[in-house]
Short mmCIF file of C-alpha atoms in Angstrom, two decimals:
data_model
loop_
_atom_site.label_atom_id
_atom_site.label_comp_id
_atom_site.label_asym_id
_atom_site.label_seq_id
_atom_site.Cartn_x
_atom_site.Cartn_y
_atom_site.Cartn_z
CA UNK K 1029 18.15 -34.69 -0.61
CA UNK K 1030 15.77 -33.59 2.31
CA UNK K 1031 16.26 -30.10 2.55
CA UNK K 1032 13.21 -28.14 1.26
CA UNK K 1033 14.13 -25.88 -2.01
CA UNK K 1034 13.26 -22.32 -1.65
CA UNK K 1035 13.75 -20.93 -4.66
CA UNK K 1036 13.75 -22.97 -8.37
CA UNK K 1037 15.22 -21.15 -11.51
CA UNK K 1038 14.36 -22.66 -14.40
CA UNK K 1039 16.27 -21.94 -18.10
CA UNK K 1040 16.20 -18.39 -17.43
CA UNK K 1041 17.15 -16.23 -20.15
CA UNK K 1042 17.54 -12.62 -20.58
CA UNK K 1043 18.18 -10.50 -23.65
CA UNK K 1044 18.22 -6.55 -23.32
CA UNK K 1045 17.19 -4.52 -26.36
CA UNK K 1046 18.75 -1.31 -27.45
CA UNK K 1047 18.48 0.81 -30.65
CA UNK K 1048 22.00 -0.34 -31.92
CA UNK K 1049 21.33 -4.19 -31.34
CA UNK K 1050 20.53 -6.76 -28.68
CA UNK K 1051 22.50 -8.31 -25.96
CA UNK K 1052 22.06 -11.53 -24.53
CA UNK K 1053 22.83 -10.88 -20.62
CA UNK K 1054 21.76 -14.36 -19.15
CA UNK K 1055 21.60 -17.87 -21.23
CA UNK K 1056 20.13 -21.14 -19.61
CA UNK K 1057 20.71 -20.62 -15.64
CA UNK K 1058 18.99 -23.33 -13.61
CA UNK K 1059 19.72 -23.30 -10.02
CA UNK K 1060 17.76 -24.55 -6.74
CA UNK K 1061 18.19 -22.53 -3.68
CA UNK K 1062 17.61 -24.70 -0.57
CA UNK K 1063 16.28 -23.30 2.56
CA UNK K 1064 18.40 -21.90 4.95
CA UNK K 1065 21.50 -21.67 2.87
CA UNK K 1066 23.37 -18.94 1.62
CA UNK K 1067 24.22 -19.29 -1.82
CA UNK K 1068 27.34 -17.05 -3.30
CA UNK K 1069 27.38 -16.18 -6.50
CA UNK K 1070 30.61 -14.96 -8.14
CA UNK K 1071 31.43 -13.63 -11.54
CA UNK K 1072 33.28 -11.51 -14.22
CA UNK K 1073 32.26 -7.79 -13.75
CA UNK K 1074 29.31 -6.87 -16.04
CA UNK K 1075 28.51 -10.49 -16.53
CA UNK K 1076 24.94 -10.07 -15.27
CA UNK K 1077 24.78 -11.10 -11.86
CA UNK K 1078 22.51 -7.76 -10.56
CA UNK K 1079 20.34 -8.76 -13.87
CA UNK K 1080 19.70 -12.25 -12.48
CA UNK K 1081 18.92 -10.56 -8.79
CA UNK K 1082 16.45 -8.28 -10.63
CA UNK K 1083 14.65 -11.39 -12.01
CA UNK K 1084 14.38 -13.31 -9.06
CA UNK K 1085 13.62 -10.25 -7.08
CA UNK K 1086 10.35 -9.87 -9.79
CA UNK K 1087 11.55 -6.56 -10.72
CA UNK K 1088 12.45 -7.79 -14.10
CA UNK K 1089 10.79 -10.32 -16.51
CA UNK K 1090 12.94 -12.49 -18.21
CA UNK K 1091 13.33 -13.18 -21.77
CA UNK K 1092 12.59 -16.85 -21.16
CA UNK K 1093 12.34 -19.14 -18.18
CA UNK K 1094 10.64 -19.24 -14.83
CA UNK K 1095 11.37 -18.10 -11.46
CA UNK K 1096 9.57 -20.35 -8.53
CA UNK K 1097 9.27 -19.30 -4.93
CA UNK K 1098 8.03 -21.89 -2.62
CA UNK K 1099 6.40 -23.13 -5.51
CA UNK K 1100 4.77 -19.54 -6.65
CA UNK K 1101 5.95 -17.86 -9.50
CA UNK K 1102 7.07 -14.71 -8.67
CA UNK K 1103 4.91 -11.63 -9.55
CA UNK K 1104 4.49 -8.05 -8.14
CA UNK K 1105 1.69 -9.06 -5.75
CA UNK K 1106 2.98 -12.07 -4.22
CA UNK K 1107 6.64 -11.76 -3.54
CA UNK K 1108 8.33 -11.74 -0.06
CA UNK K 1109 11.90 -10.84 -0.78
CA UNK K 1110 14.44 -8.60 1.28
CA UNK K 1111 17.01 -6.78 -1.07
CA UNK K 1112 19.86 -5.18 0.18
CA UNK K 1113 21.94 -2.93 -1.97
CA UNK K 1114 25.51 -1.93 -2.18
CA UNK K 1115 24.49 1.35 -0.46
CA UNK K 1116 22.08 1.15 2.62
CA UNK K 1117 19.57 3.29 0.72
CA UNK K 1118 18.41 4.51 4.10
CA UNK K 1119 15.98 8.06 3.69
CA UNK K 1120 17.97 10.74 5.29
CA UNK K 1121 14.58 12.75 6.17
CA UNK K 1122 13.53 9.90 8.55
CA UNK K 1123 14.80 8.71 11.75
CA UNK K 1124 16.23 5.20 12.43
CA UNK K 1125 12.78 3.33 13.78
CA UNK K 1126 10.64 5.19 10.56
CA UNK K 1127 13.41 4.11 8.21
CA UNK K 1128 13.25 0.48 9.36
CA UNK K 1129 9.47 0.66 9.51
CA UNK K 1130 9.00 1.82 5.67
CA UNK K 1131 8.44 -1.75 4.38
CA UNK K 1132 5.59 -2.41 6.47
CA UNK K 1133 4.22 0.92 6.29
CA UNK K 1134 3.87 0.57 2.36
CA UNK K 1135 2.15 -2.78 2.67
CA UNK K 1136 -0.11 -1.28 5.48
CA UNK K 1137 1.04 -3.34 8.43
CA UNK K 1138 2.23 -0.40 10.74
CA UNK K 1139 0.72 -1.85 14.07
CA UNK K 1140 1.82 -1.27 17.63
CA UNK K 1141 2.72 -4.46 17.79
CA UNK K 1142 5.29 -3.89 14.64
CA UNK K 1143 6.49 -1.08 16.11
CA UNK K 1144 7.47 -2.77 19.13
CA UNK K 1145 9.17 -5.48 17.09
CA UNK K 1146 10.82 -3.05 15.28
CA UNK K 1147 12.37 -1.54 18.56
CA UNK K 1148 13.09 -5.31 20.11
CA UNK K 1149 15.45 -6.00 16.94
CA UNK K 1150 17.28 -2.32 17.17
CA UNK K 1151 17.93 -2.97 20.81
CA UNK K 1152 19.26 -6.56 19.99
CA UNK K 1153 21.36 -5.49 17.03
CA UNK K 1154 22.98 -2.39 19.37
CA UNK K 1155 21.02 0.21 17.70
CA UNK K 1156 18.65 1.08 20.65
CA UNK K 1157 19.69 4.64 21.44
CA UNK K 1158 19.81 5.91 18.09
CA UNK K 1159 16.07 5.00 17.65
CA UNK K 1160 15.59 8.39 17.39
CA UNK K 1161 18.41 9.55 15.45
CA UNK K 1162 18.69 10.33 11.83
CA UNK K 1163 21.05 8.26 9.05
CA UNK K 1164 23.64 11.21 8.45
CA UNK K 1165 24.72 10.55 12.50
CA UNK K 1166 25.73 7.02 12.02
CA UNK K 1167 28.69 5.37 10.67
CA UNK K 1168 28.66 3.39 7.76
CA UNK K 1169 28.40 -0.06 9.39
CA UNK K 1170 25.55 0.82 11.21
CA UNK K 1171 23.47 2.33 8.56
CA UNK K 1172 24.23 -1.10 6.62
CA UNK K 1173 22.58 -2.61 9.92
CA UNK K 1174 19.55 -0.30 9.94
CA UNK K 1175 19.07 -1.73 6.33
CA UNK K 1176 19.59 -5.20 7.45
CA UNK K 1177 16.70 -4.78 10.16
CA UNK K 1178 14.50 -2.84 7.71
CA UNK K 1179 14.86 -6.13 5.42
CA UNK K 1180 14.59 -8.61 8.57
CA UNK K 1181 11.51 -7.22 9.71
CA UNK K 1182 9.26 -8.31 6.75
CA UNK K 1183 10.32 -11.88 7.55
CA UNK K 1184 11.07 -12.32 3.82
CA UNK K 1185 11.83 -16.05 2.60
CA UNK K 1186 14.73 -15.09 0.65
CA UNK K 1187 17.27 -12.48 0.91
CA UNK K 1188 19.18 -10.93 -2.16
CA UNK K 1189 22.20 -9.11 -1.20
CA UNK K 1190 23.73 -7.45 -4.16
CA UNK K 1191 27.43 -6.34 -2.88
CA UNK K 1192 25.89 -4.97 0.39
CA UNK K 1193 29.68 -4.64 1.91
CA UNK K 1194 31.33 -3.25 -0.56
CA UNK K 1195 30.41 0.75 -0.07
CA UNK K 1196 32.21 0.16 3.22
CA UNK K 1197 35.78 0.60 4.32
CA UNK K 1198 38.01 -2.39 4.52
CA UNK K 1199 37.77 -2.86 8.40
CA UNK K 1200 34.04 -1.72 8.77
CA UNK K 1201 33.55 -4.44 5.94
CA UNK K 1202 34.96 -7.60 7.46
CA UNK K 1203 33.41 -6.51 10.89
CA UNK K 1204 29.74 -6.35 9.48
CA UNK K 1205 30.22 -9.18 6.87
CA UNK K 1206 30.83 -11.26 9.77
CA UNK K 1207 28.07 -9.81 12.13
CA UNK K 1208 25.20 -10.15 9.34
CA UNK K 1209 26.76 -13.83 8.40
CA UNK K 1210 25.99 -14.85 12.10
CA UNK K 1211 22.52 -12.97 12.19
CA UNK K 1212 21.49 -14.76 8.77
CA UNK K 1213 22.56 -18.26 10.39
CA UNK K 1214 21.02 -17.52 13.50
CA UNK K 1215 17.76 -16.36 11.94
CA UNK K 1216 17.98 -19.45 9.18
CA UNK K 1217 17.66 -17.16 6.55
CA UNK K 1218 17.76 -18.04 2.85
CA UNK K 1219 20.16 -15.87 1.03
CA UNK K 1220 21.73 -15.13 -2.15
CA UNK K 1221 24.75 -13.09 -2.12
CA UNK K 1222 26.46 -11.43 -5.18
CA UNK K 1223 29.95 -10.24 -4.46
CA UNK K 1224 33.23 -9.44 -6.23
CA UNK K 1225 35.26 -10.50 -3.03
CA UNK K 1226 36.29 -13.96 -3.33
CA UNK K 1227 37.32 -14.45 0.30
CA UNK K 1228 33.85 -12.85 1.17
CA UNK K 1229 32.06 -15.35 -0.93
CA UNK K 1230 34.17 -18.26 0.67
CA UNK K 1231 33.56 -17.10 4.32
CA UNK K 1232 29.98 -16.34 4.11
CA UNK K 1233 28.53 -19.01 1.96
CA UNK K 1234 27.31 -22.78 2.10
CA UNK K 1235 27.68 -23.09 -1.89
CA UNK K 1236 29.14 -20.65 -4.39
CA UNK K 1237 27.90 -19.97 -7.92
CA UNK K 1238 30.41 -19.14 -10.23
CA UNK K 1239 29.29 -17.42 -13.54
CA UNK K 1240 30.83 -17.02 -17.06
CA UNK K 1241 31.25 -13.80 -18.92
CA UNK K 1242 28.42 -12.51 -20.88
CA UNK K 1243 26.07 -13.90 -21.59
CA UNK K 1244 26.19 -15.49 -17.94
CA UNK K 1245 26.11 -19.06 -17.73
CA UNK K 1246 26.68 -21.47 -14.54
CA UNK K 1247 30.32 -22.62 -14.81
CA UNK K 1248 30.42 -24.34 -11.79
CA UNK K 1249 29.15 -24.80 -8.41
CA UNK K 1250 31.16 -25.61 -5.44
CA UNK K 1251 30.29 -26.81 -2.30
CA UNK K 1252 31.97 -25.13 0.80
CA UNK K 1253 33.27 -27.08 3.68
CA UNK K 1254 35.48 -25.27 6.38
CA UNK K 1255 36.45 -27.12 9.30
CA UNK K 1256 36.15 -23.76 11.64
CA UNK K 1257 38.39 -23.37 14.35
CA UNK K 1258 36.75 -23.48 17.71
CA UNK K 1259 33.75 -25.12 16.49
CA UNK K 1260 31.30 -22.51 16.26
CA UNK K 1261 31.48 -20.75 12.87
CA UNK K 1262 31.54 -17.49 12.06
CA UNK K 1263 32.76 -16.07 8.98
CA UNK K 1264 35.70 -14.06 9.93
CA UNK K 1265 36.92 -17.18 11.56
CA UNK K 1266 36.17 -19.48 8.65
CA UNK K 1267 39.06 -17.57 7.23
CA UNK K 1268 41.40 -19.50 9.38
CA UNK K 1269 40.43 -22.57 8.12
CA UNK K 1270 42.73 -24.83 6.13
CA UNK K 1271 40.60 -25.41 3.06
CA UNK K 1272 40.33 -21.50 2.50
CA UNK K 1273 43.17 -21.04 0.55
CA UNK K 1274 42.38 -24.01 -1.52
CA UNK K 1275 38.98 -22.62 -2.61
CA UNK K 1276 40.49 -19.33 -3.27
CA UNK K 1277 42.65 -20.73 -5.87
CA UNK K 1278 39.84 -22.84 -7.23
CA UNK K 1279 37.41 -20.14 -7.83
CA UNK K 1280 40.35 -17.62 -8.93
CA UNK K 1281 41.19 -20.05 -11.62
CA UNK K 1282 37.94 -20.45 -12.75
CA UNK K 1283 36.95 -16.91 -12.92
CA UNK K 1284 39.79 -16.38 -15.26
CA UNK K 1285 40.61 -13.03 -14.97
CA UNK K 1286 42.71 -11.12 -17.55
CA UNK K 1287 43.40 -7.47 -17.02
CA UNK F 820 31.10 18.72 26.38
CA UNK F 821 30.37 21.40 28.97
CA UNK F 822 31.97 24.99 28.64
CA UNK F 823 34.30 25.13 31.92
CA UNK F 824 36.53 22.17 31.39
CA UNK F 825 37.89 23.52 27.83
CA UNK F 826 41.21 23.87 27.12
CA UNK F 827 42.92 27.49 26.94
CA UNK F 828 43.93 26.79 23.00
CA UNK F 829 40.57 25.68 22.48
CA UNK F 830 39.01 29.06 24.10
CA UNK F 831 41.39 30.96 22.00
CA UNK F 832 40.25 29.26 18.93
CA UNK F 833 36.61 30.25 19.40
CA UNK F 834 37.42 33.57 20.71
CA UNK F 835 39.44 33.90 16.83
CA UNK F 836 36.76 32.34 15.09
CA UNK F 837 34.11 34.85 16.98
CA UNK F 838 36.61 37.68 16.05
CA UNK F 839 36.77 37.17 12.28
CA UNK F 840 32.85 36.71 12.38
CA UNK F 841 32.18 40.31 14.20
CA UNK F 842 34.77 41.82 11.46
CA UNK F 843 32.96 40.81 8.55
CA UNK F 844 29.97 41.65 10.04
CA UNK F 845 31.57 45.30 11.13
CA UNK F 846 33.06 45.59 7.43
CA UNK F 847 29.68 45.01 5.83
CA UNK F 848 27.86 47.70 7.95
CA UNK F 849 30.51 50.22 7.59
CA UNK F 850 30.34 49.93 3.82
CA UNK F 851 26.77 50.56 3.61
CA UNK F 852 27.18 53.58 6.19
CA UNK F 853 30.33 54.96 4.24
CA UNK F 854 28.49 54.61 1.03
CA UNK F 855 25.48 56.44 2.10
CA UNK F 856 27.44 59.28 3.77
CA UNK F 857 29.77 59.72 0.61
CA UNK F 858 26.43 60.15 -1.08
CA UNK F 859 25.20 62.56 1.32
CA UNK F 860 28.28 64.65 1.69
CA UNK F 861 28.93 64.46 -2.21
CA UNK F 862 25.05 66.03 -2.53
CA UNK F 863 25.68 68.60 0.03
CA UNK F 864 28.89 70.26 -1.70
CA UNK F 865 27.20 69.96 -5.05
CA UNK F 866 29.75 67.36 -6.41
CA UNK F 867 27.08 65.51 -8.14
CA UNK F 868 23.82 66.62 -9.68
CA UNK F 869 20.97 65.98 -7.18
CA UNK F 870 18.39 66.13 -9.78
CA UNK F 871 19.66 63.17 -11.34
CA UNK F 872 21.03 60.98 -8.45
CA UNK F 873 18.77 62.44 -5.42
CA UNK F 874 20.46 61.95 -2.24
CA UNK F 875 19.85 59.93 1.34
CA UNK F 876 18.16 62.57 3.53
CA UNK F 877 16.15 63.73 0.64
CA UNK F 878 14.74 60.20 0.03
CA UNK F 879 14.24 59.54 3.76
CA UNK F 880 11.91 62.91 3.92
CA UNK F 881 10.37 61.39 0.80
CA UNK F 882 9.35 58.37 2.66
CA UNK F 883 8.17 59.92 6.01
CA UNK F 884 6.06 62.23 3.99
CA UNK F 885 4.67 58.76 2.02
CA UNK F 886 3.94 56.82 5.00
CA UNK F 887 2.18 60.21 6.55
CA UNK F 888 -0.24 60.04 3.66
CA UNK F 889 -0.89 56.52 3.59
CA UNK F 890 0.09 56.02 -0.23
CA UNK F 891 3.29 53.84 0.76
CA UNK F 892 1.50 51.22 2.59
CA UNK F 893 -1.06 50.93 -0.13
CA UNK F 894 1.47 50.40 -3.22
CA UNK F 895 3.52 48.25 -1.11
CA UNK F 896 0.78 46.18 0.52
CA UNK F 897 -0.38 45.84 -3.66
CA UNK F 898 3.22 44.55 -4.93
CA UNK F 899 3.71 42.00 -1.90
CA UNK F 900 -0.16 40.71 -2.41
CA UNK F 901 0.64 40.40 -6.02
CA UNK F 902 3.99 38.75 -5.47
CA UNK F 903 2.93 36.61 -3.00
CA UNK F 904 -0.05 35.16 -4.92
CA UNK F 905 2.17 34.84 -8.08
CA UNK F 906 4.75 32.82 -6.22
CA UNK F 907 2.79 30.55 -4.46
CA UNK F 908 0.57 30.08 -7.62
CA UNK F 909 3.61 29.42 -9.89
CA UNK F 910 5.04 27.24 -7.61
CA UNK F 911 2.20 25.20 -6.83
CA UNK F 912 1.21 24.75 -10.47
CA UNK F 913 4.93 24.23 -11.63
CA UNK F 914 5.15 21.27 -9.05
CA UNK F 915 1.79 19.60 -10.05
CA UNK F 916 2.81 19.86 -13.47
CA UNK F 917 6.35 18.42 -12.64
CA UNK F 918 4.33 15.27 -10.96
CA UNK F 919 2.26 14.47 -14.01
CA UNK F 920 5.37 14.90 -15.92
CA UNK F 921 7.11 11.97 -13.84
CA UNK F 922 4.06 10.15 -13.82
CA UNK F 923 3.82 10.08 -17.54
CA UNK F 924 7.28 9.46 -19.44
CA UNK F 925 5.26 9.81 -22.50
CA UNK F 926 3.99 13.26 -21.79
CA UNK F 927 7.59 14.05 -20.43
CA UNK F 928 9.29 13.23 -23.73
CA UNK F 929 6.19 15.07 -25.61
CA UNK F 930 6.47 18.36 -23.69
CA UNK F 931 10.28 18.38 -23.48
CA UNK F 932 10.90 20.80 -26.55
CA UNK F 933 8.12 22.85 -25.80
CA UNK F 934 9.61 23.44 -22.04
CA UNK F 935 12.95 24.03 -23.69
CA UNK F 936 11.93 26.73 -25.87
CA UNK F 937 9.44 28.53 -23.04
CA UNK F 938 12.66 28.58 -20.65
CA UNK F 939 14.81 30.23 -23.37
CA UNK F 940 12.10 32.83 -24.12
CA UNK F 941 12.36 35.76 -21.75
CA UNK F 942 8.77 35.52 -20.17
CA UNK F 943 8.40 39.32 -19.54
CA UNK F 944 8.02 39.29 -23.56
CA UNK F 945 5.03 37.80 -23.21
CA UNK F 946 3.55 40.69 -20.77
CA UNK F 947 1.99 42.62 -23.08
CA UNK F 948 -0.13 39.69 -24.47
CA UNK F 949 -0.98 38.67 -20.89
CA UNK F 950 -2.52 41.92 -19.57
CA UNK F 951 -4.35 42.42 -23.02
CA UNK F 952 -5.70 39.01 -22.55
CA UNK F 953 -6.48 38.79 -18.83
CA UNK F 954 -7.01 42.54 -17.99
CA UNK F 955 -4.97 45.40 -16.90
CA UNK F 956 -5.15 45.04 -13.23
CA UNK F 957 -4.20 42.79 -10.11
CA UNK F 958 -4.92 39.57 -12.23
CA UNK F 959 -2.85 40.12 -15.58
CA UNK F 960 -0.11 41.42 -13.44
CA UNK F 961 -0.52 37.90 -11.12
CA UNK F 962 -0.29 35.84 -14.40
CA UNK F 963 2.32 37.97 -15.87
CA UNK F 964 4.33 36.46 -12.39
CA UNK F 965 2.99 33.05 -12.74
CA UNK F 966 4.50 32.71 -16.40
CA UNK F 967 7.91 33.89 -15.49
CA UNK F 968 8.43 31.52 -12.46
CA UNK F 969 6.17 28.68 -13.48
CA UNK F 970 8.68 27.08 -16.33
CA UNK F 971 11.62 27.10 -14.08
CA UNK F 972 9.50 25.43 -11.47
CA UNK F 973 8.64 22.43 -13.94
CA UNK F 974 12.17 22.06 -15.19
CA UNK F 975 14.07 22.26 -11.53
CA UNK F 976 11.28 20.18 -9.98
CA UNK F 977 11.39 17.45 -12.89
CA UNK F 978 14.98 16.88 -12.97
CA UNK F 979 14.76 16.57 -9.11
CA UNK F 980 12.16 13.97 -9.28
CA UNK F 981 14.08 11.70 -12.28
CA UNK F 982 17.42 12.01 -10.24
CA UNK F 983 15.97 9.68 -7.45
CA UNK F 984 18.30 6.64 -7.11
CA UNK F 985 17.27 3.75 -9.15
CA UNK F 986 18.22 1.59 -6.55
CA UNK F 987 15.97 3.28 -3.58
CA UNK F 988 12.87 2.87 -6.19
CA UNK F 989 14.03 -0.55 -6.75
CA UNK F 990 13.79 -0.97 -3.07
CA UNK F 991 10.26 0.22 -2.43
CA UNK F 992 9.22 -2.04 -5.45
CA UNK F 993 10.29 -4.73 -3.43
CA UNK F 994 8.12 -4.29 -0.82
CA UNK F 995 5.09 -3.70 -3.21
CA UNK F 996 4.80 0.09 -3.54
CA UNK F 997 2.24 1.53 -6.00
CA UNK F 998 3.24 4.26 -7.80
CA UNK F 999 1.51 6.95 -5.63
CA UNK F 1000 3.46 5.56 -2.46
CA UNK F 1001 6.86 5.75 -4.50
CA UNK F 1002 5.82 9.85 -5.21
CA UNK F 1003 4.52 10.37 -1.72
CA UNK F 1004 7.33 8.31 0.46
CA UNK F 1005 10.25 8.68 -1.77
CA UNK F 1006 9.95 11.43 -4.63
CA UNK F 1007 8.61 13.96 -3.03
CA UNK F 1008 10.76 14.22 0.35
CA UNK F 1009 13.81 13.72 -1.32
CA UNK F 1010 13.07 16.64 -3.34
CA UNK F 1011 12.48 19.20 -0.62
CA UNK F 1012 16.19 20.55 -1.08
CA UNK F 1013 15.65 21.31 -4.62
CA UNK F 1014 12.16 22.47 -3.64
CA UNK F 1015 13.98 25.01 -1.27
CA UNK F 1016 16.23 26.27 -3.99
CA UNK F 1017 13.32 26.79 -6.55
CA UNK F 1018 11.48 28.85 -3.74
CA UNK F 1019 14.81 31.05 -3.57
CA UNK F 1020 14.78 31.47 -7.19
CA UNK F 1021 11.01 31.94 -7.84
CA UNK F 1022 11.08 34.86 -5.24
CA UNK F 1023 13.39 36.90 -7.43
CA UNK F 1024 11.30 35.95 -10.58
CA UNK F 1025 8.00 36.79 -9.07
CA UNK F 1026 9.11 40.27 -8.17
CA UNK F 1027 10.36 40.17 -11.87
CA UNK F 1028 7.15 39.63 -13.14
CA UNK F 1029 5.21 41.81 -10.87
CA UNK F 1030 7.38 45.02 -11.45
CA UNK F 1031 7.28 44.43 -15.22
CA UNK F 1032 3.40 43.75 -14.95
CA UNK F 1033 2.97 47.15 -12.85
CA UNK F 1034 5.20 49.01 -15.14
CA UNK F 1035 2.68 48.18 -18.20
CA UNK F 1036 -0.60 48.57 -16.46
CA UNK F 1037 0.85 51.50 -14.29
CA UNK F 1038 -2.00 52.01 -11.79
CA UNK F 1039 -0.36 51.02 -8.62
CA UNK F 1040 2.01 49.47 -6.94
CA UNK F 1041 6.03 49.84 -6.51
CA UNK F 1042 6.82 49.36 -10.15
CA UNK F 1043 4.00 52.11 -10.61
CA UNK F 1044 5.80 54.21 -8.21
CA UNK F 1045 9.06 54.10 -10.28
CA UNK F 1046 7.46 54.44 -13.79
CA UNK F 1047 5.84 57.26 -12.16
CA UNK F 1048 8.77 58.56 -10.69
CA UNK F 1049 11.11 58.08 -13.76
CA UNK F 1050 8.14 59.92 -16.03
CA UNK F 1051 8.17 62.90 -13.66
CA UNK F 1052 11.98 62.97 -13.25
CA UNK F 1053 11.44 62.56 -9.51
CA UNK F 1054 14.47 60.34 -8.85
CA UNK F 1055 14.10 60.28 -5.10
CA UNK F 1056 10.76 58.32 -5.48
CA UNK F 1057 12.41 55.81 -8.19
CA UNK F 1058 15.49 55.30 -5.48
CA UNK F 1059 13.01 55.11 -2.53
CA UNK F 1060 11.11 52.30 -4.20
CA UNK F 1061 14.37 50.54 -4.91
CA UNK F 1062 15.33 50.47 -1.57
CA UNK F 1063 11.90 49.42 -0.40
CA UNK F 1064 12.03 46.77 -2.90
CA UNK F 1065 15.29 45.50 -1.84
CA UNK F 1066 13.92 45.32 1.39
CA UNK F 1067 11.16 43.51 1.19
CA UNK F 1068 12.88 40.86 -1.40
CA UNK F 1069 15.59 40.42 1.22
CA UNK F 1070 13.17 39.79 3.89
CA UNK F 1071 10.90 36.84 1.75
CA UNK F 1072 14.44 35.46 1.13
CA UNK F 1073 14.79 35.06 4.80
CA UNK F 1074 11.66 33.74 5.02
CA UNK F 1075 12.34 30.97 2.90
CA UNK F 1076 15.88 30.46 4.44
CA UNK F 1077 13.78 29.76 7.85
CA UNK F 1078 11.79 27.34 6.28
CA UNK F 1079 14.85 25.65 4.98
CA UNK F 1080 16.37 25.43 8.47
CA UNK F 1081 12.69 23.93 9.56
CA UNK F 1082 12.39 21.13 6.78
CA UNK F 1083 16.17 19.88 6.28
CA UNK F 1084 17.14 19.12 9.75
CA UNK F 1085 18.44 15.76 9.08
#
């Protein structure tokens, strides 16, 4: 493989301690993420997907193992990671422009040039007329787009997407997932997408990791090849690919859901 | 939308709403006026004992004479001064302590039972001790007012600080923010609505502290007028003082409401 490895996850294990005992959340996870790919992660609910993201983001110290990003161990000082949550986490008391520059502001990089770039990106993503609006004046889909701009402005090496569409209604969700998928591909961003939605994972990801129930370990990694109609690949159009159903059934079987 | 192209139906709707609001306001004012009139009439026809209840015109006359003598402004001024100082110091100090508790989880846990106890204690019970310790003057009264409002402030603000969305803190942590930045950019601004509601509560509480303090010190202020009026059985002085008290605290509440509009425009 000549593709550059961005993230290297070596033998990660995580044990939570509480007064009533200890819980093993993650066991022996080894994984590499390549530059420019979107890696989907699916798994049963409560299997420790969010824990894994927190560890990769350097917000949580694993019990064992290491995470290397561009060859360096993640730590508080050197991390360059964008994190998107279920909720957009916009600050209601700041207007859209002030919201997207929050990261730059905290890192002390607020220059007039960066302000200009922020405005440009907002314009490009169809948010130009809302620069001075407050978040409460925007729809759910637009708010999530603002959150994406806030994340991209920091030019992160890696984007962690923690079910970023699940708080949206179904139509908006399809539209925004499509839009953000295209943006990530155009910007050649590397992303890790955690989702409950199997179809969403297939349509957006290049590879999909299936996790087992707790303690989470990797059950299988599936390479996704979709022959999309009309050549140019967008997540929404890829849902029409003939292989789509096949991947869906395969992942569904692997997840082994019992209600 | 401009006003000249609204439909007939919408116009009726707007007129209806306006009429309803006007009726509410008119009824509110009428209740007040009718109440005053009944009080006055009952007093004039000797249905009630005016020695015990006084009556509006007498209170008004007393009010005018107090203004003429200049005492009124003196007493009201002192009480307002004590309340405002007690309110500001109590709120700021309470905020400061809440920030410290937010900063150190250890101390928050250590202080928890003490705060719960202090919160359930009627703070006015401390007033005699405070006045002996601090002195029977403005300072004792102001400290009494502070003790009444500070505990509620600490508890309300601490709860508000710690209930900020966990993911929001995680987000700014991925930006590499310091704890001070989290406080400045996330925790304090997101607590503004709680702060405003605490301010509203504190206005009332500070008045409680000041009036109780003035009852005990009995030198000057609206609380002094009330106690004095009660002791010499001149209930018109008591009634006048209570009316003034209602007016001023309502005014202060209004100021906070204006601040609220200004700071929560989002």
